[in-house]
PDB file of C-alpha atoms in Angstrom:
ATOM      1  CA  MET F   1      -7.895  95.491   1.211  1.00  0.00           C
ATOM      2  CA  ASN F   2      -6.657  93.123  -1.678  1.00  0.00           C
ATOM      3  CA  ALA F   3      -5.781  93.627  -4.885  1.00  0.00           C
ATOM      4  CA  ASN F   4      -9.444  93.396  -6.613  1.00  0.00           C
ATOM      5  CA  ASP F   5     -11.008  95.980  -4.093  1.00  0.00           C
ATOM      6  CA  LYS F   6      -8.433  98.389  -4.839  1.00  0.00           C
ATOM      7  CA  THR F   7      -8.648  98.103  -8.881  1.00  0.00           C
ATOM      8  CA  GLU F   8     -12.111  98.472  -8.565  1.00  0.00           C
ATOM      9  CA  LYS F   9     -11.354 101.874  -6.399  1.00  0.00           C
ATOM     10  CA  VAL F  10     -10.123 103.678  -8.723  1.00  0.00           C
ATOM     11  CA  LEU F  11     -11.246 102.418 -12.269  1.00  0.00           C
ATOM     12  CA  ARG F  12     -14.642 104.465  -9.830  1.00  0.00           C
ATOM     13  CA  GLU F  13     -12.532 107.625  -9.486  1.00  0.00           C
ATOM     14  CA  ILE F  14     -11.457 107.481 -13.096  1.00  0.00           C
ATOM     15  CA  HIS F  15     -15.807 107.013 -14.226  1.00  0.00           C
ATOM     16  CA  ILE F  16     -16.506 110.018 -11.544  1.00  0.00           C
ATOM     17  CA  MET F  17     -13.607 112.518 -12.473  1.00  0.00           C
ATOM     18  CA  LEU F  18     -14.577 111.914 -16.504  1.00  0.00           C
ATOM     19  CA  SER F  19     -17.946 112.306 -16.413  1.00  0.00           C
ATOM     20  CA  LYS F  20     -17.895 115.963 -13.914  1.00  0.00           C
ATOM     21  CA  ALA F  21     -15.436 116.829 -16.292  1.00  0.00           C
ATOM     22  CA  GLU F  22     -16.007 120.702 -18.108  1.00  0.00           C
ATOM     23  CA  PRO F  23     -17.486 119.816 -21.587  1.00  0.00           C
ATOM     24  CA  TYR F  24     -15.018 120.725 -24.085  1.00  0.00           C
ATOM     25  CA  LYS F  25     -16.752 123.597 -26.527  1.00  0.00           C
ATOM     26  CA  PRO F  26     -15.722 122.630 -30.268  1.00  0.00           C
ATOM     27  CA  GLU F  27     -16.676 119.685 -29.656  1.00  0.00           C
ATOM     28  CA  PRO F  28     -19.117 118.450 -27.374  1.00  0.00           C
ATOM     29  CA  SER F  29     -17.928 114.804 -27.321  1.00  0.00           C
ATOM     30  CA  ARG F  30     -14.818 115.559 -25.431  1.00  0.00           C
ATOM     31  CA  VAL F  31     -13.910 116.927 -22.060  1.00  0.00           C
ATOM     32  CA  ILE F  32     -11.391 118.831 -19.891  1.00  0.00           C
ATOM     33  CA  ILE F  33      -9.521 117.211 -17.012  1.00  0.00           C
ATOM     34  CA  ASN F  34      -6.951 118.124 -14.223  1.00  0.00           C
ATOM     35  CA  LYS F  35      -3.974 115.690 -16.565  1.00  0.00           C
ATOM     36  CA  GLN F  36      -1.926 115.037 -12.713  1.00  0.00           C
ATOM     37  CA  GLN F  37      -4.734 114.049 -11.285  1.00  0.00           C
ATOM     38  CA  MET F  38      -5.461 111.871 -14.449  1.00  0.00           C
ATOM     39  CA  ILE F  39      -1.761 110.262 -14.149  1.00  0.00           C
ATOM     40  CA  ASP F  40      -1.587 109.385 -10.798  1.00  0.00           C
ATOM     41  CA  LEU F  41      -5.137 107.419 -11.142  1.00  0.00           C
ATOM     42  CA  LEU F  42      -3.551 105.737 -13.647  1.00  0.00           C
ATOM     43  CA  ALA F  43      -0.450 104.816 -11.572  1.00  0.00           C
ATOM     44  CA  GLU F  44      -2.595 103.412  -9.049  1.00  0.00           C
ATOM     45  CA  LEU F  45      -4.299 101.449 -11.551  1.00  0.00           C
ATOM     46  CA  ASN F  46      -0.885 100.247 -12.697  1.00  0.00           C
ATOM     47  CA  LYS F  47      -0.054  98.390  -9.271  1.00  0.00           C
ATOM     48  CA  CYS F  48      -3.572  97.506  -8.691  1.00  0.00           C
ATOM     49  CA  ILE F  49      -3.129  95.186 -11.852  1.00  0.00           C
ATOM     50  CA  TYR F  50      -0.048  94.921 -10.607  1.00  0.00           C
ATOM     51  CA  ALA F  51      -0.805  93.362  -7.576  1.00  0.00           C
ATOM     52  CA  MET F  52      -3.460  91.464  -9.353  1.00  0.00           C
ATOM     53  CA  GLN F  53      -1.203  89.761 -10.827  1.00  0.00           C
ATOM     54  CA  ASP F  54       1.301  88.701  -7.956  1.00  0.00           C
ATOM     55  CA  GLU F  55      -1.580  87.666  -6.179  1.00  0.00           C
ATOM     56  CA  TYR F  56      -3.154  85.006  -8.895  1.00  0.00           C
ATOM     57  CA  GLU F  57      -0.277  84.027  -9.438  1.00  0.00           C
ATOM     58  CA  LEU F  58      -0.147  83.113  -5.581  1.00  0.00           C
ATOM     59  CA  THR F  59      -2.731  81.614  -5.908  1.00  0.00           C
ATOM     60  CA  GLU F  60      -1.677  79.826  -8.837  1.00  0.00           C
ATOM     61  CA  GLN F  61       1.292  78.620  -7.099  1.00  0.00           C
ATOM     62  CA  SER F  62      -1.031  77.726  -3.825  1.00  0.00           C
ATOM     63  CA  ARG F  63      -3.384  75.760  -5.966  1.00  0.00           C
ATOM     64  CA  ASN F  64      -0.638  73.386  -7.597  1.00  0.00           C
ATOM     65  CA  HIS F  65       1.340  73.063  -4.445  1.00  0.00           C
ATOM     66  CA  ALA F  66      -2.611  72.080  -3.050  1.00  0.00           C
ATOM     67  CA  GLU F  67      -3.084  69.421  -6.271  1.00  0.00           C
ATOM     68  CA  ARG F  68      -0.005  67.961  -4.803  1.00  0.00           C
ATOM     69  CA  GLU F  69       0.000  68.008  -1.640  1.00  0.00           C
ATOM     70  CA  PHE F  70      -3.620  66.575  -2.697  1.00  0.00           C
ATOM     71  CA  ARG F  71      -2.185  63.995  -4.918  1.00  0.00           C
ATOM     72  CA  LYS F  72       0.516  62.556  -2.598  1.00  0.00           C
ATOM     73  CA  LYS F  73      -1.834  62.289   0.547  1.00  0.00           C
ATOM     74  CA  GLY F  74      -4.077  60.158  -2.272  1.00  0.00           C
ATOM     75  CA  ASP F  75      -1.164  58.584  -2.988  1.00  0.00           C
ATOM     76  CA  GLN F  76      -0.113  57.096   0.423  1.00  0.00           C
ATOM     77  CA  ILE F  77      -4.102  56.591   0.615  1.00  0.00           C
ATOM     78  CA  VAL F  78      -3.524  53.830  -2.147  1.00  0.00           C
ATOM     79  CA  TRP F  79      -0.232  53.260  -0.838  1.00  0.00           C
ATOM     80  CA  ASP F  80      -1.954  52.095   2.878  1.00  0.00           C
ATOM     81  CA  ALA F  81      -4.831  50.628   1.517  1.00  0.00           C
ATOM     82  CA  SER F  82      -2.723  48.190  -0.740  1.00  0.00           C
ATOM     83  CA  ARG F  83      -0.705  47.043   2.081  1.00  0.00           C
ATOM     84  CA  LYS F  84      -3.645  46.740   4.151  1.00  0.00           C
ATOM     85  CA  ALA F  85      -5.019  44.454   1.528  1.00  0.00           C
ATOM     86  CA  GLU F  86      -1.887  43.196   1.407  1.00  0.00           C
ATOM     87  CA  ASP F  87      -1.655  42.083   4.941  1.00  0.00           C
ATOM     88  CA  VAL F  88      -5.176  40.901   4.554  1.00  0.00           C
ATOM     89  CA  TYR F  89      -4.577  38.965   2.575  1.00  0.00           C
ATOM     90  CA  ALA F  90      -1.377  37.388   4.022  1.00  0.00           C
ATOM     91  CA  ALA F  91      -3.748  36.879   7.369  1.00  0.00           C
ATOM     92  CA  SER F  92      -6.535  35.176   5.012  1.00  0.00           C
ATOM     93  CA  VAL F  93      -3.761  32.820   3.752  1.00  0.00           C
ATOM     94  CA  ILE F  94      -1.522  32.327   6.825  1.00  0.00           C
ATOM     95  CA  TYR F  95      -4.989  30.664   8.591  1.00  0.00           C
ATOM     96  CA  THR F  96      -6.253  29.200   5.368  1.00  0.00           C
ATOM     97  CA  ASP F  97      -2.778  27.169   5.702  1.00  0.00           C
ATOM     98  CA  GLU F  98      -2.473  26.701   9.346  1.00  0.00           C
ATOM     99  CA  ALA F  99      -5.825  25.178   8.461  1.00  0.00           C
ATOM    100  CA  LEU F 100      -5.399  22.495   5.847  1.00  0.00           C
ATOM    101  CA  SER F 101      -1.764  21.702   8.100  1.00  0.00           C
ATOM    102  CA  ARG F 102      -4.538  20.737  10.587  1.00  0.00           C
ATOM    103  CA  VAL F 103      -6.089  18.956   8.598  1.00  0.00           C
ATOM    104  CA  ARG F 104      -3.435  17.132   6.527  1.00  0.00           C
ATOM    105  CA  ASP F 105      -2.473  16.364  11.021  1.00  0.00           C
ATOM    106  CA  ILE F 106      -6.062  14.415  11.134  1.00  0.00           C
ATOM    107  CA  ILE F 107      -6.077  12.528   7.279  1.00  0.00           C
ATOM    108  CA  ASN F 108      -2.792  12.005   8.908  1.00  0.00           C
ATOM    109  CA  ASP F 109      -3.752  10.477  12.480  1.00  0.00           C
ATOM    110  CA  THR F 110      -6.838   8.861  10.823  1.00  0.00           C
ATOM    111  CA  ASN F 111      -4.356   7.022   8.193  1.00  0.00           C
ATOM    112  CA  GLU F 112      -2.239   5.596  10.784  1.00  0.00           C
ATOM    113  CA  SER F 113      -5.527   4.926  12.816  1.00  0.00           C
ATOM    114  CA  LEU F 114      -6.436   2.418  10.038  1.00  0.00           C
ATOM    115  CA  GLU F 115      -3.450   0.996   9.005  1.00  0.00           C
ATOM    116  CA  LYS F 116      -3.280  -0.329  13.283  1.00  0.00           C
ATOM    117  CA  LEU F 117      -6.716  -1.183  13.063  1.00  0.00           C
ATOM    118  CA  CYS F 118      -6.525  -3.272   9.942  1.00  0.00           C
ATOM    119  CA  LYS F 119      -2.845  -4.835  11.132  1.00  0.00           C
ATOM    120  CA  ASN F 120      -4.514  -5.964  14.409  1.00  0.00           C
ATOM    121  CA  MET F 121      -7.071  -7.840  11.895  1.00  0.00           C
ATOM    122  CA  LYS F 122      -4.581  -9.085   9.946  1.00  0.00           C
ATOM    123  CA  ASP F 123      -2.377 -10.282  12.704  1.00  0.00           C
ATOM    124  CA  LYS F 124      -5.365 -11.809  14.432  1.00  0.00           C
ATOM    125  CA  ILE F 125      -6.840 -13.630  10.580  1.00  0.00           C
ATOM    126  CA  ALA F 126      -3.533 -15.033  10.441  1.00  0.00           C
ATOM    127  CA  GLU F 127      -3.261 -16.112  13.793  1.00  0.00           C
ATOM    128  CA  GLN F 128      -6.192 -18.275  13.443  1.00  0.00           C
ATOM    129  CA  GLU F 129      -5.708 -18.967  10.685  1.00  0.00           C
ATOM    130  CA  LYS F 130      -2.968 -20.895  12.352  1.00  0.00           C
ATOM    131  CA  ILE F 131      -4.793 -22.371  14.005  1.00  0.00           C
ATOM    132  CA  VAL F 132      -7.114 -23.380  11.671  1.00  0.00           C
ATOM    133  CA  LYS F 133      -3.900 -25.047  10.016  1.00  0.00           C
ATOM    134  CA  THR F 134      -2.841 -26.973  12.814  1.00  0.00           C
ATOM    135  CA  ASN F 135      -6.484 -27.985  13.239  1.00  0.00           C
ATOM    136  CA  GLN F 136      -6.363 -29.371   9.697  1.00  0.00           C
ATOM    137  CA  TYR F 137      -2.686 -31.096  10.116  1.00  0.00           C
ATOM    138  CA  GLU F 138      -3.357 -31.902  13.429  1.00  0.00           C
ATOM    139  CA  LEU F 139      -6.742 -34.117  11.537  1.00  0.00           C
ATOM    140  CA  LYS F 140      -4.604 -35.133   8.646  1.00  0.00           C
ATOM    141  CA  GLY F 141      -1.592 -36.864  11.028  1.00  0.00           C
ATOM    142  CA  GLN F 142      -4.529 -38.761  12.918  1.00  0.00           C
ATOM    143  CA  LEU F 143      -5.045 -40.734   9.247  1.00  0.00           C
ATOM    144  CA  GLN F 144      -1.144 -42.231  10.120  1.00  0.00           C
ATOM    145  CA  ASP F 145      -2.638 -44.954  12.453  1.00  0.00           C
ATOM    146  CA  LEU F 146      -4.738 -46.469   9.873  1.00  0.00           C
ATOM    147  CA  SER F 147      -4.341 -49.046   7.062  1.00  0.00           C
ATOM    148  CA  ASP F 148      -4.947 -47.094   4.189  1.00  0.00           C
ATOM    149  CA  THR F 149      -3.182 -43.885   4.978  1.00  0.00           C
ATOM    150  CA  GLU F 150      -2.263 -43.229   1.553  1.00  0.00           C
ATOM    151  CA  LYS F 151      -5.393 -43.938  -0.113  1.00  0.00           C
ATOM    152  CA  TYR F 152      -7.226 -40.900   2.337  1.00  0.00           C
ATOM    153  CA  LEU F 153      -4.509 -38.456   2.279  1.00  0.00           C
ATOM    154  CA  LYS F 154      -5.042 -38.512  -1.398  1.00  0.00           C
ATOM    155  CA  ILE F 155      -8.237 -38.917  -1.777  1.00  0.00           C
ATOM    156  CA  ILE F 156      -8.245 -35.552   0.847  1.00  0.00           C
ATOM    157  CA  ASP F 157      -5.765 -33.970  -1.983  1.00  0.00           C
ATOM    158  CA  ASP F 158      -7.869 -34.129  -4.279  1.00  0.00           C
ATOM    159  CA  ARG F 159     -10.841 -32.658  -2.607  1.00  0.00           C
ATOM    160  CA  ASN F 160      -8.160 -29.873  -1.839  1.00  0.00           C
ATOM    161  CA  LYS F 161      -7.336 -29.064  -5.731  1.00  0.00           C
ATOM    162  CA  GLU F 162     -10.898 -30.179  -6.747  1.00  0.00           C
ATOM    163  CA  ILE F 163     -12.065 -26.316  -4.449  1.00  0.00           C
ATOM    164  CA  GLU F 164      -8.659 -24.674  -5.329  1.00  0.00           C
ATOM    165  CA  ARG F 165     -10.574 -25.437  -9.030  1.00  0.00           C
ATOM    166  CA  GLN F 166     -13.369 -23.756  -8.159  1.00  0.00           C
ATOM    167  CA  LYS F 167     -12.520 -21.121  -6.669  1.00  0.00           C
ATOM    168  CA  ASN F 168      -9.612 -19.916  -9.344  1.00  0.00           C
ATOM    169  CA  ALA F 169     -12.530 -21.099 -11.902  1.00  0.00           C
ATOM    170  CA  GLY F 170     -12.666 -16.910 -13.892  1.00  0.00           C
ATOM    171  CA  LYS F 171      -9.975 -16.317 -12.597  1.00  0.00           C
ATOM    172  CA  PRO F 172      -7.064 -14.661 -13.950  1.00  0.00           C
ATOM    173  CA  VAL F 173      -3.751 -16.519 -13.574  1.00  0.00           C
ATOM    174  CA  GLU F 174      -1.823 -14.170 -11.443  1.00  0.00           C
ATOM    175  CA  GLU F 175      -4.842 -14.127  -8.932  1.00  0.00           C
ATOM    176  CA  ARG F 176      -5.347 -18.497  -8.691  1.00  0.00           C
ATOM    177  CA  THR F 177      -4.244 -18.630  -5.202  1.00  0.00           C
ATOM    178  CA  ILE F 178      -2.432 -22.080  -4.570  1.00  0.00           C
ATOM    179  CA  ASP F 179      -1.989 -22.745  -0.755  1.00  0.00           C
ATOM    180  CA  LYS F 180       1.870 -23.681  -1.148  1.00  0.00           C
ATOM    181  CA  GLU F 181       2.762 -24.740   2.389  1.00  0.00           C
ATOM    182  CA  GLU F 182       0.069 -27.749   2.830  1.00  0.00           C
ATOM    183  CA  LYS F 183       0.843 -28.726  -0.952  1.00  0.00           C
ATOM    184  CA  SER F 184       4.285 -28.526  -0.383  1.00  0.00           C
ATOM    185  CA  ILE F 185       3.884 -30.968   3.036  1.00  0.00           C
ATOM    186  CA  TYR F 186       1.596 -33.044   1.089  1.00  0.00           C
ATOM    187  CA  ALA F 187       2.664 -33.299  -2.460  1.00  0.00           C
ATOM    188  CA  ASN F 188       5.047 -36.912  -3.023  1.00  0.00           C
ATOM    189  CA  ARG F 189       3.736 -37.907   0.575  1.00  0.00           C
ATOM    190  CA  GLN F 190       4.962 -41.567   1.159  1.00  0.00           C
ATOM    191  CA  THR F 191       4.983 -43.847   4.618  1.00  0.00           C
ATOM    192  CA  GLU F 192       8.362 -44.799   5.912  1.00  0.00           C
ATOM    193  CA  ILE F 193       8.685 -47.879   6.820  1.00  0.00           C
ATOM    194  CA  LYS F 194      11.359 -49.755   8.683  1.00  0.00           C
ATOM    195  CA  VAL F 195      12.870 -53.026   8.357  1.00  0.00           C
ATOM    196  CA  ASN F 196      14.404 -55.083  11.085  1.00  0.00           C
ATOM    197  CA  MET F 197      18.136 -56.469   9.145  1.00  0.00           C
ATOM    198  CA  ASP F 198      18.543 -58.492  12.005  1.00  0.00           C
ATOM    199  CA  TYR F 199      15.320 -60.207  11.219  1.00  0.00           C
ATOM    200  CA  ILE F 200      15.697 -60.028   6.991  1.00  0.00           C
ATOM    201  CA  ARG F 201      19.441 -61.304   7.852  1.00  0.00           C
ATOM    202  CA  LYS F 202      17.721 -64.182   9.887  1.00  0.00           C
ATOM    203  CA  LEU F 203      15.583 -65.068   7.437  1.00  0.00           C
ATOM    204  CA  GLY F 204      18.592 -66.225   5.586  1.00  0.00           C
ATOM    205  CA  LEU F 205      17.466 -62.768   2.731  1.00  0.00           C
ATOM    206  CA  ALA F 206      20.378 -59.674   2.270  1.00  0.00           C
ATOM    207  CA  GLU F 207      19.957 -56.224   0.788  1.00  0.00           C
ATOM    208  CA  GLY F 208      20.089 -55.309  -2.725  1.00  0.00           C
ATOM    209  CA  GLU F 209      17.771 -57.109  -3.939  1.00  0.00           C
ATOM    210  CA  ASP F 210      13.827 -56.092  -5.216  1.00  0.00           C
ATOM    211  CA  LEU F 211      11.685 -58.207  -3.032  1.00  0.00           C
ATOM    212  CA  GLY F 212       8.236 -56.466  -5.323  1.00  0.00           C
ATOM    213  CA  ASP F 213       6.186 -53.761  -3.664  1.00  0.00           C
ATOM    214  CA  GLY F 214       9.037 -51.353  -2.204  1.00  0.00           C
ATOM    215  CA  VAL F 215      11.116 -55.003  -0.414  1.00  0.00           C
ATOM    216  CA  VAL F 216      14.294 -54.917  -1.536  1.00  0.00           C
ATOM    217  CA  GLY F 217      16.617 -57.679  -0.237  1.00  0.00           C
ATOM    218  CA  GLU F 218      18.303 -61.364  -1.208  1.00  0.00           C
ATOM    219  CA  VAL F 219      17.008 -64.463  -0.654  1.00  0.00           C
ATOM    220  CA  LYS F 220      20.271 -66.710  -0.532  1.00  0.00           C
ATOM    221  CA  LEU F 221      19.862 -70.951   0.079  1.00  0.00           C
ATOM    222  CA  ALA F 222      19.217 -71.828   3.980  1.00  0.00           C
ATOM    223  CA  ASP F 223      22.625 -73.162   6.036  1.00  0.00           C
ATOM    224  CA  ASP F 224      22.851 -76.894   5.469  1.00  0.00           C
ATOM    225  CA  THR F 225      24.822 -77.084   8.722  1.00  0.00           C
ATOM    226  CA  PRO F 226      23.846 -79.502  11.341  1.00  0.00           C
ATOM    227  CA  ASP F 227      22.825 -76.520  13.713  1.00  0.00           C
ATOM    228  CA  ALA F 228      20.287 -75.241  11.316  1.00  0.00           C
ATOM    229  CA  GLY F 229      18.796 -79.291  11.623  1.00  0.00           C
ATOM    230  CA  LEU F 230      18.442 -79.774  15.041  1.00  0.00           C
ATOM    231  CA  ASN F 231      15.508 -77.220  14.704  1.00  0.00           C
ATOM    232  CA  HIS F 232      13.170 -78.842  12.283  1.00  0.00           C
ATOM    233  CA  GLY F 233      10.982 -80.206  14.817  1.00  0.00           C
ATOM    234  CA  ASN F 234      10.060 -76.881  16.235  1.00  0.00           C
ATOM    235  CA  ASP F 235       9.711 -74.745  12.786  1.00  0.00           C
ATOM    236  CA  LYS F 236       6.756 -77.618  11.808  1.00  0.00           C
ATOM    237  CA  ASP F 237       5.290 -77.113  15.135  1.00  0.00           C
ATOM    238  CA  GLU F 238       5.861 -73.036  14.465  1.00  0.00           C
ATOM    239  CA  ALA F 239       4.327 -73.276  10.979  1.00  0.00           C
ATOM    240  CA  LYS F 240       1.007 -74.558  12.484  1.00  0.00           C
ATOM    241  CA  ASP F 241       0.419 -72.924  14.707  1.00  0.00           C
ATOM    242  CA  ALA F 242       0.981 -69.307  11.577  1.00  0.00           C
ATOM    243  CA  GLY F 243      -1.475 -70.911   7.917  1.00  0.00           C
ATOM    244  CA  SER F 244      -1.109 -74.046   7.167  1.00  0.00           C
ATOM    245  CA  LYS F 245       1.507 -75.044   4.294  1.00  0.00           C
ATOM    246  CA  SER F 246       0.009 -74.398   0.983  1.00  0.00           C
ATOM    247  CA  SER F 247      -0.940 -70.997   2.245  1.00  0.00           C
ATOM    248  CA  VAL F 248       2.713 -69.844   3.239  1.00  0.00           C
ATOM    249  CA  ASP F 249       3.495 -71.470  -0.539  1.00  0.00           C
ATOM    250  CA  GLU F 250       1.396 -69.445  -2.344  1.00  0.00           C
ATOM    251  CA  ASP F 251       2.717 -66.635  -0.501  1.00  0.00           C
ATOM    252  CA  TYR F 252       6.268 -67.633  -1.069  1.00  0.00           C
ATOM    253  CA  LYS F 253       5.030 -67.610  -5.220  1.00  0.00           C
ATOM    254  CA  ALA F 254       3.737 -64.627  -5.148  1.00  0.00           C
ATOM    255  CA  ILE F 255       7.006 -63.111  -3.841  1.00  0.00           C
ATOM    256  CA  SER F 256       8.973 -65.177  -6.294  1.00  0.00           C
ATOM    257  CA  ARG F 257       7.307 -64.001  -9.165  1.00  0.00           C
ATOM    258  CA  LYS F 258       7.967 -60.218  -7.458  1.00  0.00           C
ATOM    259  CA  ALA F 259      11.290 -60.533  -7.073  1.00  0.00           C
ATOM    260  CA  GLY F 260      12.048 -61.848 -10.688  1.00  0.00           C
ATOM    261  CA  ASN F 261      14.803 -63.971  -9.003  1.00  0.00           C
ATOM    262  CA  PRO F 262      13.527 -66.830  -7.155  1.00  0.00           C
ATOM    263  CA  PRO F 263      14.823 -67.801  -3.436  1.00  0.00           C
ATOM    264  CA  VAL F 264      15.472 -71.959  -3.035  1.00  0.00           C
ATOM    265  CA  ILE F 265      14.306 -72.578   0.740  1.00  0.00           C
ATOM    266  CA  ASN F 266      15.347 -76.062   2.075  1.00  0.00           C
ATOM    267  CA  THR F 267      14.070 -75.404   5.065  1.00  0.00           C
ATOM    268  CA  MET F 268      10.077 -75.714   6.637  1.00  0.00           C
ATOM    269  CA  GLU F 269      12.020 -72.316   9.143  1.00  0.00           C
ATOM    270  CA  GLY F 270      12.828 -70.518   5.825  1.00  0.00           C
ATOM    271  CA  LYS F 271       9.412 -71.036   3.847  1.00  0.00           C
ATOM    272  CA  GLU F 272       7.545 -69.651   7.375  1.00  0.00           C
ATOM    273  CA  LEU F 273       9.599 -66.613   7.846  1.00  0.00           C
ATOM    274  CA  THR F 274       9.251 -65.936   4.306  1.00  0.00           C
ATOM    275  CA  ALA F 275       5.608 -65.906   4.270  1.00  0.00           C
ATOM    276  CA  GLY F 276       5.919 -64.289   7.339  1.00  0.00           C
ATOM    277  CA  ILE F 277       8.280 -61.127   6.461  1.00  0.00           C
ATOM    278  CA  HIS F 278       5.001 -61.348   3.349  1.00  0.00           C
ATOM    279  CA  ARG F 279       2.212 -60.554   5.474  1.00  0.00           C
ATOM    280  CA  MET F 280       4.286 -57.604   7.460  1.00  0.00           C
ATOM    281  CA  TRP F 281       4.699 -55.926   4.491  1.00  0.00           C
ATOM    282  CA  GLN F 282       0.689 -57.010   3.078  1.00  0.00           C
ATOM    283  CA  SER F 283      -0.234 -54.583   6.702  1.00  0.00           C
ATOM    284  CA  ILE F 284       2.198 -52.178   6.591  1.00  0.00           C
ATOM    285  CA  THR F 285       1.339 -51.067   2.346  1.00  0.00           C
ATOM    286  CA  GLY F 286      -2.240 -52.350   2.298  1.00  0.00           C
ATOM    287  CA  ASN F 287      -1.082 -54.262  -0.548  1.00  0.00           C
ATOM    288  CA  LYS F 288      -2.764 -57.794  -0.978  1.00  0.00           C
ATOM    289  CA  GLY F 289      -0.655 -60.367  -2.786  1.00  0.00           C
ATOM    290  CA  LYS F 290      -1.958 -61.941  -6.588  1.00  0.00           C
TER     291      LYS F 290
END
């Protein structure tokens, strides 16, 4: 039996004792009771009250203890939930990082594949361009066999410049394209002319005097030795085969006008040789004497 029940029992006994007590005749509101019995009941009631207080204190302590335990358990639950949430978040971050790493690898592989493809395409295009340029140079090289090589090369160069101007029309200066390789090859191109100096010396000419049209030489007087006069008869026959005397004189006069210092020729052989070298120069350069 707990303190509460004991207290109720004592109070009930006190109530019964008072109800059964004999009334005091002078004053009916008063009763006559056993003093010692009443003291014992009050003492028992006092014990019950203390017992109830002890039980209350124990209940309060137990409640506080229970609240602390519940609070601790709640904190632990929150802590566990937070840790689990952090673990879930960390796992999602790790998974996302791995996924992004795979995406980067795919992008890098794709970029490398595209670079290789572009490099192969550029190499093939450069190879084809080299073949086309080689063919173009071979075609231009075949013009060397023609008499008007410089004229044809100039026509090709002018046409290429015109095409380049049309391509660069409307473009900024830094975006304009110029074929530097072709320009360096065909710019200031001149036909190489080789002169047989032994033949020049045989004509009685020496180096150092401009004879016109780029021919450099100096015409000397023919050697008036007896050996030179012995061959006059043969020289006349050779002059008839090469052309008439009048045409030779005209060619000779043309050379004289261009030279600025007219040569003196005393023999038919000298005239014939002079005319021959003039015709040779005309066949090389394509220029006609006036």
